[in-house]
PDB file of C-alpha atoms in Angstrom:
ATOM      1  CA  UNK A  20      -8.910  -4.911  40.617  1.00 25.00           C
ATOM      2  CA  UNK A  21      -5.621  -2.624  41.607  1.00 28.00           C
ATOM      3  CA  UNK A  22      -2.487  -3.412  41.632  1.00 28.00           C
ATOM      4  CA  UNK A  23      -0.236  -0.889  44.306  1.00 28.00           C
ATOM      5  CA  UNK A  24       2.661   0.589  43.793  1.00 27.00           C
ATOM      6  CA  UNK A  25       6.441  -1.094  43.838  1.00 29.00           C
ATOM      7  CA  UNK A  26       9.433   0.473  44.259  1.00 33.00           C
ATOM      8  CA  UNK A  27       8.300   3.366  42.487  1.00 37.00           C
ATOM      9  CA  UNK A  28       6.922   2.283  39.147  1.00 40.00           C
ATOM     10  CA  UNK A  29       3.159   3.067  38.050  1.00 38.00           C
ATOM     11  CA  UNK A  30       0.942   0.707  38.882  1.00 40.00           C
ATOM     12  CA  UNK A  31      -2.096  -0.695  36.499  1.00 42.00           C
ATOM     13  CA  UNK A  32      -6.016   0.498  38.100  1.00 43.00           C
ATOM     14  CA  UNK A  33      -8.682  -0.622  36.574  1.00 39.00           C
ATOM     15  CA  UNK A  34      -9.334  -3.017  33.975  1.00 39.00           C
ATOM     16  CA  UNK A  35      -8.010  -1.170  31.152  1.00 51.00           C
ATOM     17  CA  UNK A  36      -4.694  -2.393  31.730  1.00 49.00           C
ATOM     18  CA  UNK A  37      -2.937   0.577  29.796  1.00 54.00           C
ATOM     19  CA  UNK A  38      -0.827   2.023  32.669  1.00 75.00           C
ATOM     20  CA  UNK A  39       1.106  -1.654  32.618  1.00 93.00           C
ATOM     21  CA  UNK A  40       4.605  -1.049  32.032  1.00 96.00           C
ATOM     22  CA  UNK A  41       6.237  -3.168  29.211  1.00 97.00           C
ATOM     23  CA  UNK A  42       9.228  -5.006  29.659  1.00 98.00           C
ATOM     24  CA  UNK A  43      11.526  -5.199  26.051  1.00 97.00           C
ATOM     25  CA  UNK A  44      13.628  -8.422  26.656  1.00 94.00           C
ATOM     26  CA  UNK A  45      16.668  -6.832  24.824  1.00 89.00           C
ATOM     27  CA  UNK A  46      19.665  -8.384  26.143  1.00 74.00           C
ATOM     28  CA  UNK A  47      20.546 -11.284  23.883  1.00 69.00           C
ATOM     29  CA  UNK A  48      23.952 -11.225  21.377  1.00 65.00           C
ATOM     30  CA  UNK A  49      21.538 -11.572  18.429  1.00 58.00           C
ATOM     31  CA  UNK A  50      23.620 -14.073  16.578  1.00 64.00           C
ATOM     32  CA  UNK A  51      21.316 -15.027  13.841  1.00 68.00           C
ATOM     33  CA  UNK A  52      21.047 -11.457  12.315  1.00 64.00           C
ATOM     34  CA  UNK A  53      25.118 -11.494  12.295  1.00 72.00           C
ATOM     35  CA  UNK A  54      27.162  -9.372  10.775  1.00 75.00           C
ATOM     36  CA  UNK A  55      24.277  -6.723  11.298  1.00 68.00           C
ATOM     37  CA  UNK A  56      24.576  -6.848  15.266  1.00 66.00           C
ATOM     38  CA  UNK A  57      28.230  -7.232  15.728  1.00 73.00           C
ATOM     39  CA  UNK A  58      28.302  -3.779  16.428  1.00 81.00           C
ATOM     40  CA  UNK A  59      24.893  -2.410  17.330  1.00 80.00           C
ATOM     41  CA  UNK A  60      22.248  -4.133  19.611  1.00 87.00           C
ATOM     42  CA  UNK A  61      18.897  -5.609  17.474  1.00 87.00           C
ATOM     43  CA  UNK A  62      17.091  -2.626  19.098  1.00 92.00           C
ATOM     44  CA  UNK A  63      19.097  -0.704  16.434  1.00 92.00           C
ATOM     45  CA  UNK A  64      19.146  -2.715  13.450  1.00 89.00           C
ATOM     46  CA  UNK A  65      17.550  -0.655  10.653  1.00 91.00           C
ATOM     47  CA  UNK A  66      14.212  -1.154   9.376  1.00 92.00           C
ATOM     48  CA  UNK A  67      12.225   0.849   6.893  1.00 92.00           C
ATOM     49  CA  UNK A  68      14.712   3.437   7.039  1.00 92.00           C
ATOM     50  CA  UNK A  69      14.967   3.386  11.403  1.00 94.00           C
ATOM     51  CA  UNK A  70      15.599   1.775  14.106  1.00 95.00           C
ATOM     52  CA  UNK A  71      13.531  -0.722  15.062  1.00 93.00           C
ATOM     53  CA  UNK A  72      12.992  -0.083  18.553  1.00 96.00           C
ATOM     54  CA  UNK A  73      11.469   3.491  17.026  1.00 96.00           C
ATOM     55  CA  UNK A  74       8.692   1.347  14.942  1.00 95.00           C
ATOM     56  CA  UNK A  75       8.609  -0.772  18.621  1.00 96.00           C
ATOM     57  CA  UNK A  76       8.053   2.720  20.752  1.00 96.00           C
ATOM     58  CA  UNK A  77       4.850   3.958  18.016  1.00 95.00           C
ATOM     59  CA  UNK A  78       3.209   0.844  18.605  1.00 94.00           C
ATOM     60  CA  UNK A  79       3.119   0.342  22.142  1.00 95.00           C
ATOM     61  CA  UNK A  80       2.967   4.703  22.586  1.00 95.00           C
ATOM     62  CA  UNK A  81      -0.467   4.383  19.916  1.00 93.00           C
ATOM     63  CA  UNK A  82      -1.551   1.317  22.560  1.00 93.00           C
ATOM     64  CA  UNK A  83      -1.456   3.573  25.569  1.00 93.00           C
ATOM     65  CA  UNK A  84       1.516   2.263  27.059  1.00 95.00           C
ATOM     66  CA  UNK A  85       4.249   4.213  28.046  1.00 94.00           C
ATOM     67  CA  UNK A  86       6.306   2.840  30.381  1.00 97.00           C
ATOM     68  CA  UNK A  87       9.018   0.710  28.565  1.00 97.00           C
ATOM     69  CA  UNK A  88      11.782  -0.933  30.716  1.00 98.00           C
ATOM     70  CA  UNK A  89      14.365  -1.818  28.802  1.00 97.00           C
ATOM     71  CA  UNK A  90      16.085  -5.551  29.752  1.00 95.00           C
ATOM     72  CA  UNK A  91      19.573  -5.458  28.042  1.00 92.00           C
ATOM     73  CA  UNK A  92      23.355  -6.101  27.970  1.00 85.00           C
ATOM     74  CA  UNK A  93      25.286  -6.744  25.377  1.00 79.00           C
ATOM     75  CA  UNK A  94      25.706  -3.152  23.412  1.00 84.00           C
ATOM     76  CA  UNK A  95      22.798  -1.622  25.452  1.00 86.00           C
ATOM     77  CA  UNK A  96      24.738   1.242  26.200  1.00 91.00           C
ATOM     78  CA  UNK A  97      24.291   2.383  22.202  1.00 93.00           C
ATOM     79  CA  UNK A  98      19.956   1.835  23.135  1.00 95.00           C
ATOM     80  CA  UNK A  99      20.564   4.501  26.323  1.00 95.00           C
ATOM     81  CA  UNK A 100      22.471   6.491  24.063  1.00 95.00           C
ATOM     82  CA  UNK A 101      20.251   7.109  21.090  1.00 95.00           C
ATOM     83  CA  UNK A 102      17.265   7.173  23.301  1.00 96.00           C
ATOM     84  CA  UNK A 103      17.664   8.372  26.585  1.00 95.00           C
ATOM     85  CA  UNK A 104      14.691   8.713  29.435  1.00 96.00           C
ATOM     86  CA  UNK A 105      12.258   8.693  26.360  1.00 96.00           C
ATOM     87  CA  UNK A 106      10.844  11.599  26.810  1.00 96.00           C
ATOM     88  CA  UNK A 107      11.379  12.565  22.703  1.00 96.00           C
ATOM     89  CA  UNK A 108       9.098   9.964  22.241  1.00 96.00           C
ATOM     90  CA  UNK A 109       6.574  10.483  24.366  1.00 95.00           C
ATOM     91  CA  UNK A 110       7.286   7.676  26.931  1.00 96.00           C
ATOM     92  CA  UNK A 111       9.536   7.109  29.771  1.00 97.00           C
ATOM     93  CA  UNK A 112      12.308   4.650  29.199  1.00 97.00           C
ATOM     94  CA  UNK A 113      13.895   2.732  32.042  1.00 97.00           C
ATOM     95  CA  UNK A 114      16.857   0.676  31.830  1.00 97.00           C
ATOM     96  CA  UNK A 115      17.351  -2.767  33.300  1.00 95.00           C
ATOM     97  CA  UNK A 116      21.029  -3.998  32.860  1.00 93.00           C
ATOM     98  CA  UNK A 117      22.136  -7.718  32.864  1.00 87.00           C
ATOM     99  CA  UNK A 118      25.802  -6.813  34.793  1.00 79.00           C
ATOM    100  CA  UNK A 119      28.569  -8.727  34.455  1.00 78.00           C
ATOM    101  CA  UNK A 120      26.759 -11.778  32.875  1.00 80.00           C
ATOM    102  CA  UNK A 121      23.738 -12.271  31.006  1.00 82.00           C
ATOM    103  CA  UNK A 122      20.880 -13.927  32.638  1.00 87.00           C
ATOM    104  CA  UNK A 123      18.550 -15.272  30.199  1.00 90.00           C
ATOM    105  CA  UNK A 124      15.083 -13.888  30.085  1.00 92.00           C
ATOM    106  CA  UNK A 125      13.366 -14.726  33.144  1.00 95.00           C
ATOM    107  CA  UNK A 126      16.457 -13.657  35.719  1.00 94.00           C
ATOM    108  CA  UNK A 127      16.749 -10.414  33.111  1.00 94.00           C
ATOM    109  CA  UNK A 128      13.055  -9.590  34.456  1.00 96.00           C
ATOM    110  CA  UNK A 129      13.801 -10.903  38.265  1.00 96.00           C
ATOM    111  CA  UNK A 130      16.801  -8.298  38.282  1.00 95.00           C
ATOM    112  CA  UNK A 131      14.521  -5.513  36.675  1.00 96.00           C
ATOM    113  CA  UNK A 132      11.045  -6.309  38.822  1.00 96.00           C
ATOM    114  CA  UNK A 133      12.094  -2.890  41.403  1.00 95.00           C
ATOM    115  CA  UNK A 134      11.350  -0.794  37.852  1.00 96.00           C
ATOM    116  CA  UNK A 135       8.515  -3.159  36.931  1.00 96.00           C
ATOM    117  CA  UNK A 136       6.021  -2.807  39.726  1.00 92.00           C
ATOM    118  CA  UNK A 137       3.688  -5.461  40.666  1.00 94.00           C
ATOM    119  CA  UNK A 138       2.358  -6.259  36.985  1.00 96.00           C
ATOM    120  CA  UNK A 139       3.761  -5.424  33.687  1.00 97.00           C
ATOM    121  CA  UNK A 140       4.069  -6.936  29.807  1.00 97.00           C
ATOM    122  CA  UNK A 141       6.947  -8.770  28.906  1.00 97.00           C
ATOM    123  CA  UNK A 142       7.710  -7.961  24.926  1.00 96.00           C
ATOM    124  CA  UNK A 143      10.535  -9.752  23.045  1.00 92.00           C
ATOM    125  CA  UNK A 144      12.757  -7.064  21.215  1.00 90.00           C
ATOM    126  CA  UNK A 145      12.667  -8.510  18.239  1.00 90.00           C
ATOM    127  CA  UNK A 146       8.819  -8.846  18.227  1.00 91.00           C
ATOM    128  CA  UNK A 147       6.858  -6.279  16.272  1.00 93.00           C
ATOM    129  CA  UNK A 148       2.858  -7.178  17.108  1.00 94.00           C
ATOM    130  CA  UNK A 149       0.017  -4.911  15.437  1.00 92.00           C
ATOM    131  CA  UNK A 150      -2.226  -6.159  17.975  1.00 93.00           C
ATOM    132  CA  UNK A 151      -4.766  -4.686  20.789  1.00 92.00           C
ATOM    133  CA  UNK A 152      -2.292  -4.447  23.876  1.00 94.00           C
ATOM    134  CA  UNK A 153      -5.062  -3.199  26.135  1.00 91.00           C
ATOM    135  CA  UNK A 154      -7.405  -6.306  25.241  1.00 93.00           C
ATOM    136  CA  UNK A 155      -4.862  -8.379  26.487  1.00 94.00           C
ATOM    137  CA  UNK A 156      -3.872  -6.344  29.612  1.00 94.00           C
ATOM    138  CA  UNK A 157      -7.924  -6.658  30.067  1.00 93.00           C
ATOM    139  CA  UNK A 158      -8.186 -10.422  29.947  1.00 94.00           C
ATOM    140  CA  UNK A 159      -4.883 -10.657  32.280  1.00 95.00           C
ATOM    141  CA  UNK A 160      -6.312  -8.673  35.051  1.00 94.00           C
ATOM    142  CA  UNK A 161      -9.667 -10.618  34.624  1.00 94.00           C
ATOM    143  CA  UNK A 162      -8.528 -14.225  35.142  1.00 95.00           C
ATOM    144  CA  UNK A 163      -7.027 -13.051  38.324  1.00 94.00           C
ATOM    145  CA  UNK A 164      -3.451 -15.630  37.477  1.00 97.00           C
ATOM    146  CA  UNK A 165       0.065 -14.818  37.848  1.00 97.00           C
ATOM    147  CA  UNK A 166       0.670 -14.946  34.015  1.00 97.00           C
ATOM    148  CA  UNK A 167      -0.892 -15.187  30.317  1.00 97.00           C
ATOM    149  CA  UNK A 168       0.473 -15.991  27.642  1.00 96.00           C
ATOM    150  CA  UNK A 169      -0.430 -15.302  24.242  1.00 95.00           C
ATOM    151  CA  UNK A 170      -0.454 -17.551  21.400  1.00 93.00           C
ATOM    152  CA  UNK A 171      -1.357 -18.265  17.993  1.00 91.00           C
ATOM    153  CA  UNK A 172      -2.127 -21.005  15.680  1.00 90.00           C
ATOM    154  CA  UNK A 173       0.672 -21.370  13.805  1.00 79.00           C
ATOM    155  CA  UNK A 174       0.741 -25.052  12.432  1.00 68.00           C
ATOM    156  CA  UNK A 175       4.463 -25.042  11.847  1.00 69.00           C
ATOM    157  CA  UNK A 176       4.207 -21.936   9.112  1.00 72.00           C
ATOM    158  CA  UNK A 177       6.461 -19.494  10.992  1.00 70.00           C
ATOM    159  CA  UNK A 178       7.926 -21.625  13.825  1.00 74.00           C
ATOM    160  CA  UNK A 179       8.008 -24.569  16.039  1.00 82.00           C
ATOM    161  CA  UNK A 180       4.699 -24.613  17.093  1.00 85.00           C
ATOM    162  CA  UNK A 181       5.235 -25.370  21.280  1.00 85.00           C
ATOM    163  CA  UNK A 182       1.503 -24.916  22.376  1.00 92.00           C
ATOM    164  CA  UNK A 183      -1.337 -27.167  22.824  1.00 92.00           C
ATOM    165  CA  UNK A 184      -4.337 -24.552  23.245  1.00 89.00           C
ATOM    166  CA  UNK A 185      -7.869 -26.013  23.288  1.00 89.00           C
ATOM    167  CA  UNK A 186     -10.967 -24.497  24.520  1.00 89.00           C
ATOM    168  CA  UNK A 187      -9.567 -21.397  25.533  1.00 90.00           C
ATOM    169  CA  UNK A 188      -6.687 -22.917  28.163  1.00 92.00           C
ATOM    170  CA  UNK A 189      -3.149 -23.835  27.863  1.00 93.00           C
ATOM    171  CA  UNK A 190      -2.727 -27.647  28.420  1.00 95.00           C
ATOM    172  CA  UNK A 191       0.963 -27.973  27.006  1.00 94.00           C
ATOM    173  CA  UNK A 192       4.136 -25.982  26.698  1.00 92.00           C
ATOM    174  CA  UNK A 193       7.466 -27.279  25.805  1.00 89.00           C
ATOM    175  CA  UNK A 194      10.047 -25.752  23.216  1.00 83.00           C
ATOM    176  CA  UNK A 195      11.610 -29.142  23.222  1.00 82.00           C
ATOM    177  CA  UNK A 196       9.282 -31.768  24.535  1.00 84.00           C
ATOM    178  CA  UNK A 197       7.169 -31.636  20.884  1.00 85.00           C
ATOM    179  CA  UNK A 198       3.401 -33.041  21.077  1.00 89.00           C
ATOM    180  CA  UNK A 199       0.969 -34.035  18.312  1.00 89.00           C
ATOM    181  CA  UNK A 200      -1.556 -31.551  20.062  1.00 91.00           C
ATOM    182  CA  UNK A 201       0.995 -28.532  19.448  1.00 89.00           C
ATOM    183  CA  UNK A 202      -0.560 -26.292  16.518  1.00 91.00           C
ATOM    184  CA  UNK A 203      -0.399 -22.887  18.241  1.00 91.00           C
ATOM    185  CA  UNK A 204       2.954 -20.435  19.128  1.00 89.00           C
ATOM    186  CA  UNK A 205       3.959 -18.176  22.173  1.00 84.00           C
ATOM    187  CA  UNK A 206       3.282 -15.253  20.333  1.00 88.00           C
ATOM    188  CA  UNK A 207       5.800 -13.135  21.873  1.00 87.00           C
ATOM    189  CA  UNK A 208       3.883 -10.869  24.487  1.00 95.00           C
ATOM    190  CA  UNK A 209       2.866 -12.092  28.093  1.00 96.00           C
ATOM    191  CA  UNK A 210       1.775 -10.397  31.029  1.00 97.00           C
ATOM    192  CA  UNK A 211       2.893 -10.810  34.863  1.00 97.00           C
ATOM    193  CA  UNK A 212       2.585 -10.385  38.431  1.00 97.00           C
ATOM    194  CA  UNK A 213       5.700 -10.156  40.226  1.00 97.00           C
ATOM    195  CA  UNK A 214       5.072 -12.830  42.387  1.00 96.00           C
ATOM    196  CA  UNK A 215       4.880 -14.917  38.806  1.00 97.00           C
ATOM    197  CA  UNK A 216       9.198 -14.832  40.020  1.00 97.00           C
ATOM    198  CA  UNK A 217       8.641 -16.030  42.965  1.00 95.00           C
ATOM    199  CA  UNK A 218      11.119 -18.902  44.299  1.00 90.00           C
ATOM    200  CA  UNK A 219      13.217 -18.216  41.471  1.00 94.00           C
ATOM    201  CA  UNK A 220      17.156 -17.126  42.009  1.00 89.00           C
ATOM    202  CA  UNK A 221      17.717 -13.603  41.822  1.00 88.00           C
ATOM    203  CA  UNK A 222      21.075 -12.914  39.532  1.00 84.00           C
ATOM    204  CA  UNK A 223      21.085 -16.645  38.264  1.00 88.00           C
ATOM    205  CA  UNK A 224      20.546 -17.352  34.645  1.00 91.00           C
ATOM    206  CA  UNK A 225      16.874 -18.040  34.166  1.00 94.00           C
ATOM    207  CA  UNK A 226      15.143 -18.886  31.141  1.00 93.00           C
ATOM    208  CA  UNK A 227      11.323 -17.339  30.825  1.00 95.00           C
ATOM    209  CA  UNK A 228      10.427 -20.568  29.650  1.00 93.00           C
ATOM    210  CA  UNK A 229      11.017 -22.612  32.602  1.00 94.00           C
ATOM    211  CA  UNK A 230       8.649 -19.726  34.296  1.00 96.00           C
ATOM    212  CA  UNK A 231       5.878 -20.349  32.420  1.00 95.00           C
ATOM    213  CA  UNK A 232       5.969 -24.011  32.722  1.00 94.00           C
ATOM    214  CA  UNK A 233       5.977 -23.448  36.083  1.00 96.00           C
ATOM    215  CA  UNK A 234       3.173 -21.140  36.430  1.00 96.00           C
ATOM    216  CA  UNK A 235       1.187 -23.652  34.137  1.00 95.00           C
ATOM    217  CA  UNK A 236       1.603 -26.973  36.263  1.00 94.00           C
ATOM    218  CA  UNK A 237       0.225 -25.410  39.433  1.00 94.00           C
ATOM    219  CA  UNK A 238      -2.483 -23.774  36.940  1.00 95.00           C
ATOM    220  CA  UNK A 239      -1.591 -19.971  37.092  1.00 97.00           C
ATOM    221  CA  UNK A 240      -1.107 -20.003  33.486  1.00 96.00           C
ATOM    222  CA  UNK A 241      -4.121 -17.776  31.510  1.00 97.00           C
ATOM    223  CA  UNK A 242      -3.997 -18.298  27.464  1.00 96.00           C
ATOM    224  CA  UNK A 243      -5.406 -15.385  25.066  1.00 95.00           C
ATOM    225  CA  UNK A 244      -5.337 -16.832  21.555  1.00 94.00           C
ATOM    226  CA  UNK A 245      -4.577 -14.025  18.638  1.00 93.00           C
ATOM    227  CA  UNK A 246      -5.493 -14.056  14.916  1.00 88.00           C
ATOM    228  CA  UNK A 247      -2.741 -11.387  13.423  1.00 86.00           C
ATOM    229  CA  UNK A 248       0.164 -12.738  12.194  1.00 84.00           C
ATOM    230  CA  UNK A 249       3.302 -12.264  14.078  1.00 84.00           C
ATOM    231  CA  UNK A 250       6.225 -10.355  12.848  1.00 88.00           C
ATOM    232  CA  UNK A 251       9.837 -10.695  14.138  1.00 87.00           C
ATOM    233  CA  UNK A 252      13.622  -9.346  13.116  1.00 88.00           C
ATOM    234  CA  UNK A 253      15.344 -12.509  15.113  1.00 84.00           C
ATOM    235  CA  UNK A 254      16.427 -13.492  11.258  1.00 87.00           C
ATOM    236  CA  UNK A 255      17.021 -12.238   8.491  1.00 89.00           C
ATOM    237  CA  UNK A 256      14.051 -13.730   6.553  1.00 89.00           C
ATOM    238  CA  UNK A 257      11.909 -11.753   8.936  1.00 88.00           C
ATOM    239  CA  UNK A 258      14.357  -8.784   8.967  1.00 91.00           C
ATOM    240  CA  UNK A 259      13.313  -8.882   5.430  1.00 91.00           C
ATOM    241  CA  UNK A 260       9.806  -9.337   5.429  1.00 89.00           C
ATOM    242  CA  UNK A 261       9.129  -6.637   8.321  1.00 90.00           C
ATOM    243  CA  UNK A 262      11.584  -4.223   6.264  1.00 88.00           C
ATOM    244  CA  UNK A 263       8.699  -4.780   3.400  1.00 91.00           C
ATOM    245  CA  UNK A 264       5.687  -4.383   5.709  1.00 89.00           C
ATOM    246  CA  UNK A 265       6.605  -1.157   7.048  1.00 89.00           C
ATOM    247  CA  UNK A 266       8.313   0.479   3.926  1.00 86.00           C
ATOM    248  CA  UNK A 267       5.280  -0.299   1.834  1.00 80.00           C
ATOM    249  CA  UNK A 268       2.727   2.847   1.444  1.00 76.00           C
ATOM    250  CA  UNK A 269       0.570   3.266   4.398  1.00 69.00           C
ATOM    251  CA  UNK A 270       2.524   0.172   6.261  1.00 70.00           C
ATOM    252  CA  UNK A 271       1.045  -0.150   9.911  1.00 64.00           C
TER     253      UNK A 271
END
């Protein structure tokens, strides 16, 4: 399976998956981890002694992905200037701007699909994910579906769990509409074809959500069930406990 090329970004060949680019959903105001991000963007709160978007760029760069396309607005102009086109890293780094108004997370992906190409990740930027990237990308390209999603079982320990997942298929997802079924989590990573956007507003506020529940009901939805452990800086309890993970000796 190959996917072309879109206004000019790489495309994925193959079933390795690993020339995906990665969308960062960075955009948000980051309330919870206030005062921390009433002047910087989350991207730049410290952890372990950096930024977190440096412990972000590692991962992804040691999972043989390095196209990042960076989704933000409020304060992204401090993420542009600390790291640029990414080549000090290793990676290229494109930037996706909200404008005027933020759009939520699905239309901050509509307005950046020209730099995404006809399949990419989507990554939360608060999400750090020790996981195999490529493994994912592999199972994406393999079902042949507009999306996946990733989840885990989480059984209420880190979140509101908001998935039923049985026998290897998504059969419920709601962040609000709670079932009995629900013991698993969207994990934080997903993968996409463009056309997952399809018949959604461009520049409207769109939430990723209501994507995903759309791709489900007509059965475009894949499901790839992980066993790690999530880890997050959207709060300060997880600030804290990701601040330990990587600042302990030989932290991931």
């Amino acid at each position: 399976m190959e996917f072309g090329i879109l206004g000019g970004a790489p495309a994925c060949s193959g079933v390795e998956g690993g020339e995906l680019p990665v969308a960062i959903l960075a955009g948000g105001m980051a309330t919870r981890l206030r005062p921390i991000t009433e002047k910087i963007p989350k991207l730049l709160v410290e952890v372990a002694g950096e930024p977190f978007f440096s412990h972000q760029i590692r991962l992804l760069k040691a999972a043989g992905l390095h196209h990042l396309v960076l989704c933000v607005g409020h304060l992204g102009e401090r993420i542009v200037e600390q790291y640029g086109d990414g080549s000090a890293w290793g990676v290229r780094i494109d930037y996706s701007f909200d404008g005027p108004k933020l759009l939520g997370t699905g239309g901050a992906l509509i307005r950046a699909l020209p730099k995404l190409g006809e399949a990419f990740y989507v990554l939360y930027g608060d999400s750090y994910l020790p996981i195999d990237y490529r493994a994912v990308g592999r199972s994406f390209l393999a079902s042949g579906r507009e999306g996946l999603m990733t989840v885990f079982e989480n059984a209420e320990q880190y979140d509101a769990s908001n998935v039923w997942f049985e026998d290897g298929r998504i059969r419920a997802y709601d962040k609000k509409a709670k079932l009995p079924q629900m013991r698993h989590i969207d994990y934080g990573l997903g993968v996409f074809k463009a056309a997952a956007f399809d018949g959604f507003a461009r520049d409207a506020i769109v939430d990723l959500a209501d994507v995903q529940k759309a791709l489900l009901a007509r059965g475009e939805l894949a499901g790839y069930e992980l066993k790690q452990r999530f880890y997050e800086i959207g709060s300060h309890t997880g600030l804290a406990e990701l601040n330990a993970l990587l600042a302990a000796p030989g932290a991931p």
